[in-house]
Amino acid sequence: MKINTRKEIEEVRPYNLGKSPEDIKNEYGLQVIQKMSDNENVYGCTTDVEKELTHSIKQLHSYPDGITTVLTENLASFYQLNQNQFLIGNGSEEIIRLLTRGYISSGDEVIIADPTFPRYEANAIIEGGILVKVPLRDGKHDLRAMVEAISIRTKMIFVCNPNNPTGTIVGKDELFQFIKTIPNHIIVVIDEAYFEYVMTDDYLKTHTLLDRFANLVILRTFSKVYGLAALRVGYGMMSPDFVQQLMKVKDVFNVNQLAQNAARVALNDQHFVKECAKKNQLEREFVTRKLIEMDYKVYPSETNFLYACSEHPVAEKLQKKGMLVRAFSQPNGGEAIRVTLGTREENIAFLHVIGMLKKERVV
Ligand SMILES: *Cc1c(COP(=O)(O)O)cnc(C)c1O
């Protein structure tokens, strides 16, 4: 007999992890795989982290610090905010879950863009929330339409800025107007997982607005430019009241000590962060230009990935050649790929494969 889950769970789509590099190697008899599918930092992480971890490993018998004291102190001084405005999570994904767990009741509406990061939807559904999806416009959040989507039942709005999977941002003034417009009983969550990769000046410094807007939550992570995806550390910046409430919801020892220590060390090497972002920007311009030359429609990206659309599906053909990207089907029947930028060498290899497929007229 099948044991039924709560009815909410039946509607949750499991996160699509895709095939593993090992599976693909075996399936197509490939020697090497170039993983360009998960937006990880190709340059790894600062070397100081390794030293810290060899040191931390001697403390495996101790529980971690349940209130992440030292990392929180470091973040507070980095941003010039108060320590009581931070909540550290087992990845920023955990903060998303804590927010929906803590604040979404059955029937509450949650407004998100479409497409956007899939975890907002899954976590809202688990709590019985009702998703209100607002299509992107030119690959960007349509903030005006999101405001219009507000109803008496709206409880939370997610703005993924830059947006995953399209890599786009919404402009500074537009976002500021949006934040001002949202009634203060609705939680505005701004997910800035790719914050450090943003190069344009037209980008709102949301963390400076926390004192003004008590309904604002900002999410950032050590998984992307800091290169610590394996360790699982992310954080939310928010009003002290949110932090106090979510502390009741979170697991006591949610962030392991190795991760806390490594994140502190990584935060303190901003030189590494800036270097990665600078190299990424060069690659971003290079690959964008080349893809456009090959007739792809590429959204302007402020991240370490590109979203490229074409009429002909290409993701699976790339996979057969050992290039792993994410595929998204398009409303018009075409396909978009989300490709994480690599090193110059990797990007040239990727572009070469696409070029070959084009020449063979298979894409
Ligand atoms: C990668 C990503 C996250 C999750 O990051 P973790 O801190 O690893 O959980 C959150 N939001 C967006 C938009 C992402 O792309």
Short mmCIF file of C-alpha atoms and ligand atoms in Angstrom, two decimals:
data_model
loop_
_atom_site.label_atom_id
_atom_site.label_comp_id
_atom_site.label_asym_id
_atom_site.label_seq_id
_atom_site.Cartn_x
_atom_site.Cartn_y
_atom_site.Cartn_z
CA MET A 1 0.00 0.00 0.00
CA LYS A 2 1.24 3.45 -0.85
CA ILE A 3 1.26 5.79 2.12
CA ASN A 4 -0.02 9.19 1.20
CA THR A 5 1.96 12.34 1.80
CA ARG A 6 0.31 15.58 2.83
CA LYS A 7 -1.68 16.68 -0.18
CA GLU A 8 0.55 19.74 -0.73
CA ILE A 9 3.54 17.50 -1.44
CA GLU A 10 1.83 15.82 -4.38
CA GLU A 11 2.14 19.06 -6.31
CA VAL A 12 5.82 19.62 -5.64
CA ARG A 13 8.05 19.05 -8.61
CA PRO A 14 11.35 17.51 -7.50
CA TYR A 15 14.34 19.71 -8.32
CA ASN A 16 15.80 18.61 -11.63
CA LEU A 17 19.40 17.75 -10.82
CA GLY A 18 20.03 16.60 -14.38
CA LYS A 19 22.27 13.68 -15.25
CA SER A 20 25.51 13.38 -13.36
CA PRO A 21 28.80 13.87 -15.23
CA GLU A 22 29.60 10.20 -14.51
CA ASP A 23 26.35 9.03 -16.11
CA ILE A 24 26.98 11.13 -19.18
CA LYS A 25 30.55 9.88 -19.51
CA ASN A 26 29.32 6.30 -19.46
CA GLU A 27 26.35 6.91 -21.72
CA TYR A 28 28.31 8.57 -24.50
CA GLY A 29 31.71 6.99 -23.91
CA LEU A 30 33.33 10.34 -23.11
CA GLN A 31 36.66 10.91 -21.37
CA VAL A 32 36.05 14.40 -20.05
CA ILE A 33 33.02 16.44 -19.22
CA GLN A 34 32.87 20.19 -19.07
CA LYS A 35 30.29 21.04 -16.44
CA MET A 36 28.64 24.35 -17.30
CA SER A 37 25.32 23.64 -15.65
CA ASP A 38 25.38 24.72 -12.01
CA ASN A 39 26.78 28.26 -11.92
CA GLU A 40 29.69 27.29 -9.70
CA ASN A 41 32.86 29.37 -9.60
CA VAL A 42 35.29 27.92 -12.19
CA TYR A 43 38.17 29.50 -10.31
CA GLY A 44 37.41 27.54 -7.14
CA CYS A 45 37.79 29.40 -3.85
CA THR A 46 40.52 31.37 -2.13
CA THR A 47 43.48 29.19 -1.10
CA ASP A 48 43.16 30.44 2.48
CA VAL A 49 40.05 28.27 2.84
CA GLU A 50 42.06 25.09 2.46
CA LYS A 51 44.40 26.08 5.29
CA GLU A 52 41.46 26.94 7.49
CA LEU A 53 39.81 23.59 6.82
CA THR A 54 42.88 21.53 7.75
CA HIS A 55 42.77 23.40 11.03
CA SER A 56 39.00 23.10 11.54
CA ILE A 57 38.99 19.38 10.86
CA LYS A 58 40.45 18.78 14.32
CA GLN A 59 37.15 19.92 15.84
CA LEU A 60 34.82 17.39 14.23
CA HIS A 61 33.67 16.03 17.59
CA SER A 62 32.20 19.39 18.63
CA TYR A 63 28.81 20.72 17.68
CA PRO A 64 28.96 23.85 15.59
CA ASP A 65 28.12 27.27 16.99
CA GLY A 66 24.32 27.34 16.69
CA ILE A 67 24.22 31.12 16.37
CA THR A 68 27.22 31.40 14.00
CA THR A 69 28.73 34.15 16.15
CA VAL A 70 32.01 34.82 14.41
CA LEU A 71 30.74 34.67 10.83
CA THR A 72 27.85 36.95 11.78
CA GLU A 73 30.26 39.45 13.37
CA ASN A 74 32.35 39.43 10.23
CA LEU A 75 29.34 39.92 7.95
CA ALA A 76 27.95 42.71 10.12
CA SER A 77 31.20 44.62 10.00
CA PHE A 78 31.57 43.95 6.27
CA TYR A 79 28.16 45.47 5.52
CA GLN A 80 28.11 47.99 8.37
CA LEU A 81 24.91 46.47 9.69
CA ASN A 82 23.94 45.09 13.08
CA GLN A 83 24.57 41.47 13.98
CA ASN A 84 20.90 41.01 14.79
CA GLN A 85 20.05 41.63 11.13
CA PHE A 86 21.72 38.40 9.94
CA LEU A 87 20.56 34.84 9.71
CA ILE A 88 23.03 32.26 8.41
CA GLY A 89 21.68 29.21 6.61
CA ASN A 90 22.74 25.88 5.25
CA GLY A 91 22.88 27.57 1.87
CA SER A 92 20.59 30.49 1.11
CA GLU A 93 18.15 27.84 0.02
CA GLU A 94 17.60 27.10 3.69
CA ILE A 95 16.66 30.73 4.33
CA ILE A 96 14.05 30.46 1.58
CA ARG A 97 12.63 27.40 3.31
CA LEU A 98 12.67 29.06 6.74
CA LEU A 99 10.82 32.06 5.34
CA THR A 100 8.03 29.99 3.84
CA ARG A 101 7.94 27.69 6.89
CA GLY A 102 7.70 30.66 9.21
CA TYR A 103 5.37 32.91 7.28
CA ILE A 104 3.30 31.04 4.68
CA SER A 105 0.03 29.50 5.79
CA SER A 106 -2.36 27.51 3.65
CA GLY A 107 -4.00 29.82 1.11
CA ASP A 108 -1.45 32.62 1.33
CA GLU A 109 -0.36 33.89 -2.06
CA VAL A 110 3.26 34.09 -3.10
CA ILE A 111 4.19 36.11 -6.16
CA ILE A 112 7.17 34.99 -8.23
CA ALA A 113 8.50 35.59 -11.73
CA ASP A 114 8.32 32.91 -14.41
CA PRO A 115 10.83 31.48 -15.04
CA THR A 116 12.89 32.03 -11.90
CA PHE A 117 14.73 30.00 -9.26
CA PRO A 118 12.50 26.93 -8.68
CA ARG A 119 12.94 26.71 -4.90
CA TYR A 120 10.58 29.60 -4.17
CA GLU A 121 7.75 27.69 -5.74
CA ALA A 122 8.52 24.33 -4.18
CA ASN A 123 8.85 25.73 -0.66
CA ALA A 124 5.73 27.85 -0.94
CA ILE A 125 3.68 24.87 -2.16
CA ILE A 126 4.90 22.66 0.68
CA GLU A 127 3.35 25.14 3.13
CA GLY A 128 0.08 25.24 1.21
CA GLY A 129 0.85 28.57 -0.43
CA ILE A 130 -0.68 29.54 -3.74
CA LEU A 131 1.75 30.59 -6.45
CA VAL A 132 1.02 33.62 -8.55
CA LYS A 133 3.45 33.55 -11.46
CA VAL A 134 4.20 36.67 -13.44
CA PRO A 135 5.93 36.05 -16.78
CA LEU A 136 9.24 37.79 -17.37
CA ARG A 137 9.28 40.55 -19.90
CA ASP A 138 12.35 40.53 -22.16
CA GLY A 139 13.91 38.13 -19.68
CA LYS A 140 13.46 40.58 -16.81
CA HIS A 141 11.13 40.71 -13.84
CA ASP A 142 8.01 42.64 -14.81
CA LEU A 143 7.78 44.54 -11.56
CA ARG A 144 4.75 46.53 -12.61
CA ALA A 145 2.81 43.35 -13.36
CA MET A 146 4.01 41.89 -10.07
CA VAL A 147 2.54 44.86 -8.22
CA GLU A 148 -0.72 44.40 -10.12
CA ALA A 149 -0.75 40.75 -9.07
CA ILE A 150 -1.00 41.70 -5.39
CA SER A 151 -4.24 40.66 -3.76
CA ILE A 152 -5.64 40.68 -0.27
CA ARG A 153 -4.05 37.23 0.24
CA THR A 154 -0.54 38.14 -0.91
CA LYS A 155 2.00 37.36 1.80
CA MET A 156 5.37 37.19 0.08
CA ILE A 157 7.01 38.32 -3.15
CA PHE A 158 10.29 36.94 -4.46
CA VAL A 159 12.50 39.02 -6.72
CA CYS A 160 15.51 37.14 -8.00
CA ASN A 161 17.97 39.88 -8.89
CA PRO A 162 19.93 38.99 -10.98
CA ASN A 163 17.40 36.42 -12.11
CA ASN A 164 18.28 32.76 -12.43
CA PRO A 165 17.99 31.43 -15.20
CA THR A 166 18.01 34.57 -17.36
CA GLY A 167 20.92 36.45 -15.71
CA THR A 168 19.15 39.81 -16.01
CA ILE A 169 18.69 42.50 -13.41
CA VAL A 170 16.03 45.09 -12.79
CA GLY A 171 17.23 48.68 -12.70
CA LYS A 172 17.98 50.63 -9.55
CA ASP A 173 15.13 53.15 -9.69
CA GLU A 174 12.60 50.60 -10.82
CA LEU A 175 13.39 48.28 -7.92
CA PHE A 176 13.41 51.10 -5.41
CA GLN A 177 9.98 52.29 -6.57
CA PHE A 178 8.76 48.71 -6.34
CA ILE A 179 9.98 48.28 -2.77
CA LYS A 180 8.33 51.56 -1.81
CA THR A 181 5.05 50.51 -3.40
CA ILE A 182 4.67 47.15 -1.65
CA PRO A 183 2.47 47.39 1.45
CA ASN A 184 4.51 46.71 4.57
CA HIS A 185 2.57 43.60 5.59
CA ILE A 186 3.91 41.79 2.51
CA ILE A 187 7.39 40.29 2.74
CA VAL A 188 9.68 41.27 -0.14
CA VAL A 189 12.48 38.74 -0.58
CA ILE A 190 15.27 39.83 -2.89
CA ASP A 191 17.54 36.95 -3.80
CA GLU A 192 20.97 38.28 -4.73
CA ALA A 193 22.89 35.03 -5.13
CA TYR A 194 24.93 36.60 -7.96
CA PHE A 195 25.36 40.02 -6.32
CA GLU A 196 29.16 39.98 -6.53
CA TYR A 197 29.12 39.41 -10.30
CA VAL A 198 27.05 42.50 -11.03
CA MET A 199 29.11 45.17 -12.79
CA THR A 200 26.56 47.78 -13.81
CA ASP A 201 25.98 50.85 -11.63
CA ASP A 202 22.27 50.56 -12.29
CA TYR A 203 21.89 48.08 -9.43
CA LEU A 204 20.20 48.89 -6.16
CA LYS A 205 22.24 48.52 -2.95
CA THR A 206 19.36 46.88 -1.14
CA HIS A 207 21.23 46.23 2.11
CA THR A 208 21.31 49.97 2.75
CA LEU A 209 17.50 49.99 2.79
CA LEU A 210 16.94 47.49 5.59
CA ASP A 211 16.45 50.15 8.25
CA ARG A 212 13.83 51.85 6.12
CA PHE A 213 11.81 48.82 5.03
CA ALA A 214 11.10 46.31 7.79
CA ASN A 215 9.44 43.93 5.30
CA LEU A 216 12.61 43.51 3.23
CA VAL A 217 14.71 40.33 3.19
CA ILE A 218 17.93 40.06 1.19
CA LEU A 219 19.52 36.71 0.39
CA ARG A 220 23.15 36.14 -0.49
CA THR A 221 25.36 33.08 -0.63
CA PHE A 222 28.87 31.69 -0.38
CA SER A 223 28.03 29.11 -3.06
CA LYS A 224 28.61 31.21 -6.12
CA VAL A 225 31.51 33.66 -6.45
CA TYR A 226 33.01 32.60 -3.10
CA GLY A 227 33.30 29.08 -4.49
CA LEU A 228 32.03 27.21 -1.43
CA ALA A 229 28.98 25.47 -2.89
CA ALA A 230 29.96 22.12 -1.36
CA LEU A 231 29.99 23.51 2.18
CA ARG A 232 26.48 25.02 2.09
CA VAL A 233 26.49 28.52 3.55
CA GLY A 234 24.20 31.37 2.66
CA TYR A 235 22.69 34.22 4.61
CA GLY A 236 19.76 36.51 4.87
CA MET A 237 19.83 40.17 5.88
CA MET A 238 16.56 41.34 7.37
CA SER A 239 14.92 43.10 10.27
CA PRO A 240 15.82 41.75 13.74
CA ASP A 241 12.22 40.62 14.20
CA PHE A 242 12.43 38.30 11.18
CA VAL A 243 15.70 36.91 12.53
CA GLN A 244 14.17 36.22 15.94
CA GLN A 245 11.17 34.45 14.44
CA LEU A 246 13.18 32.36 12.00
CA MET A 247 15.59 31.32 14.76
CA LYS A 248 12.62 29.43 16.23
CA VAL A 249 12.07 27.62 12.95
CA LYS A 250 15.63 26.65 12.04
CA ASP A 251 17.47 23.54 13.15
CA VAL A 252 19.69 24.30 16.11
CA PHE A 253 22.98 23.41 14.42
CA ASN A 254 22.04 24.22 10.84
CA VAL A 255 25.43 25.39 9.59
CA ASN A 256 28.37 23.08 10.21
CA GLN A 257 31.51 24.54 11.76
CA LEU A 258 33.79 23.88 8.78
CA ALA A 259 31.39 25.86 6.62
CA GLN A 260 31.20 28.73 9.13
CA ASN A 261 34.98 28.97 9.38
CA ALA A 262 35.54 28.67 5.66
CA ALA A 263 32.93 31.32 4.89
CA ARG A 264 34.58 33.75 7.31
CA VAL A 265 37.95 33.24 5.62
CA ALA A 266 36.40 33.54 2.16
CA LEU A 267 34.61 36.77 3.09
CA ASN A 268 37.90 38.27 4.18
CA ASP A 269 39.52 37.72 0.80
CA GLN A 270 37.65 40.31 -1.25
CA HIS A 271 40.62 40.50 -3.59
CA PHE A 272 39.78 36.97 -4.78
CA VAL A 273 36.12 37.88 -5.20
CA LYS A 274 36.92 40.95 -7.26
CA GLU A 275 39.41 39.09 -9.44
CA CYS A 276 36.87 36.36 -10.19
CA ALA A 277 34.19 38.89 -11.00
CA LYS A 278 36.56 40.78 -13.30
CA LYS A 279 37.64 37.64 -15.17
CA ASN A 280 34.01 36.59 -15.38
CA GLN A 281 33.04 39.89 -16.92
CA LEU A 282 35.59 39.44 -19.71
CA GLU A 283 34.29 35.94 -20.42
CA ARG A 284 30.71 37.16 -20.26
CA GLU A 285 31.36 39.77 -22.94
CA PHE A 286 33.36 37.34 -25.06
CA VAL A 287 30.86 34.46 -25.04
CA THR A 288 27.85 36.76 -25.39
CA ARG A 289 29.35 38.31 -28.51
CA LYS A 290 30.23 34.95 -30.04
CA LEU A 291 26.80 33.46 -29.37
CA ILE A 292 25.07 36.48 -30.87
CA GLU A 293 27.29 36.08 -33.95
CA MET A 294 25.93 32.54 -34.18
CA ASP A 295 22.35 33.84 -34.15
CA TYR A 296 21.55 33.12 -30.54
CA LYS A 297 19.41 35.54 -28.66
CA VAL A 298 21.33 36.23 -25.46
CA TYR A 299 19.95 38.24 -22.57
CA PRO A 300 22.31 40.80 -21.06
CA SER A 301 23.77 38.95 -18.08
CA GLU A 302 25.08 40.34 -14.80
CA THR A 303 25.98 36.86 -13.56
CA ASN A 304 28.43 34.03 -14.23
CA PHE A 305 26.04 32.39 -16.69
CA LEU A 306 24.29 33.22 -19.94
CA TYR A 307 20.80 32.44 -21.13
CA ALA A 308 20.75 31.86 -24.87
CA CYS A 309 17.69 31.08 -26.94
CA SER A 310 17.40 29.50 -30.33
CA GLU A 311 14.78 27.76 -32.42
CA HIS A 312 16.66 24.49 -32.51
CA PRO A 313 17.31 22.42 -29.40
CA VAL A 314 21.00 22.19 -28.68
CA ALA A 315 21.41 21.07 -25.06
CA GLU A 316 21.25 17.37 -25.72
CA LYS A 317 23.63 17.59 -28.65
CA LEU A 318 26.06 19.52 -26.49
CA GLN A 319 25.76 16.84 -23.85
CA LYS A 320 26.77 14.15 -26.33
CA LYS A 321 29.95 16.15 -26.90
CA GLY A 322 30.59 16.41 -23.18
CA MET A 323 29.31 19.95 -22.59
CA LEU A 324 26.82 20.07 -19.75
CA VAL A 325 24.35 22.96 -19.80
CA ARG A 326 20.78 23.46 -18.58
CA ALA A 327 17.92 23.40 -21.05
CA PHE A 328 14.68 25.36 -20.78
CA SER A 329 11.84 24.88 -23.20
CA GLN A 330 10.46 28.12 -24.57
CA PRO A 331 6.81 29.11 -24.91
CA ASN A 332 7.32 29.39 -28.70
CA GLY A 333 8.58 25.80 -28.94
CA GLY A 334 12.26 26.72 -29.12
CA GLU A 335 14.87 25.99 -26.51
CA ALA A 336 17.02 28.12 -24.29
CA ILE A 337 20.22 27.00 -22.65
CA ARG A 338 21.68 28.34 -19.47
CA VAL A 339 25.42 28.01 -19.67
CA THR A 340 27.80 28.74 -16.81
CA LEU A 341 30.79 30.71 -17.98
CA GLY A 342 34.07 28.84 -17.76
CA THR A 343 37.70 29.79 -18.16
CA ARG A 344 38.70 31.25 -21.52
CA GLU A 345 39.90 27.80 -22.60
CA GLU A 346 36.63 26.14 -21.61
CA ASN A 347 34.56 28.83 -23.26
CA ILE A 348 36.48 28.47 -26.50
CA ALA A 349 35.92 24.71 -26.37
CA PHE A 350 32.20 25.26 -25.78
CA LEU A 351 31.90 27.77 -28.62
CA HIS A 352 33.84 25.44 -30.87
CA VAL A 353 31.35 22.62 -30.29
CA ILE A 354 28.38 24.89 -30.95
CA GLY A 355 30.11 26.13 -34.09
CA MET A 356 30.64 22.55 -35.31
CA LEU A 357 27.01 21.65 -34.67
CA LYS A 358 25.97 24.73 -36.61
CA LYS A 359 28.20 23.80 -39.53
CA GLU A 360 26.78 20.29 -39.57
CA ARG A 361 23.37 21.99 -39.54
CA VAL A 362 22.18 19.88 -36.64
CA VAL A 363 21.27 22.95 -34.59
C1 LIG B 1 22.38 29.05 -6.47
C2 LIG B 1 21.24 29.88 -6.05
C3 LIG B 1 20.76 29.85 -4.73
C4 LIG B 1 21.15 28.81 -3.74
O1 LIG B 1 22.32 29.00 -3.18
P1 LIG B 1 22.77 28.14 -1.92
O2 LIG B 1 23.29 29.21 -1.03
O3 LIG B 1 23.79 27.23 -2.46
O4 LIG B 1 21.60 27.43 -1.33
C5 LIG B 1 19.74 30.70 -4.38
N1 LIG B 1 19.20 31.52 -5.27
C6 LIG B 1 19.60 31.54 -6.54
C7 LIG B 1 18.93 32.45 -7.49
C8 LIG B 1 20.62 30.71 -6.98
O5 LIG B 1 20.97 30.71 -8.25
#
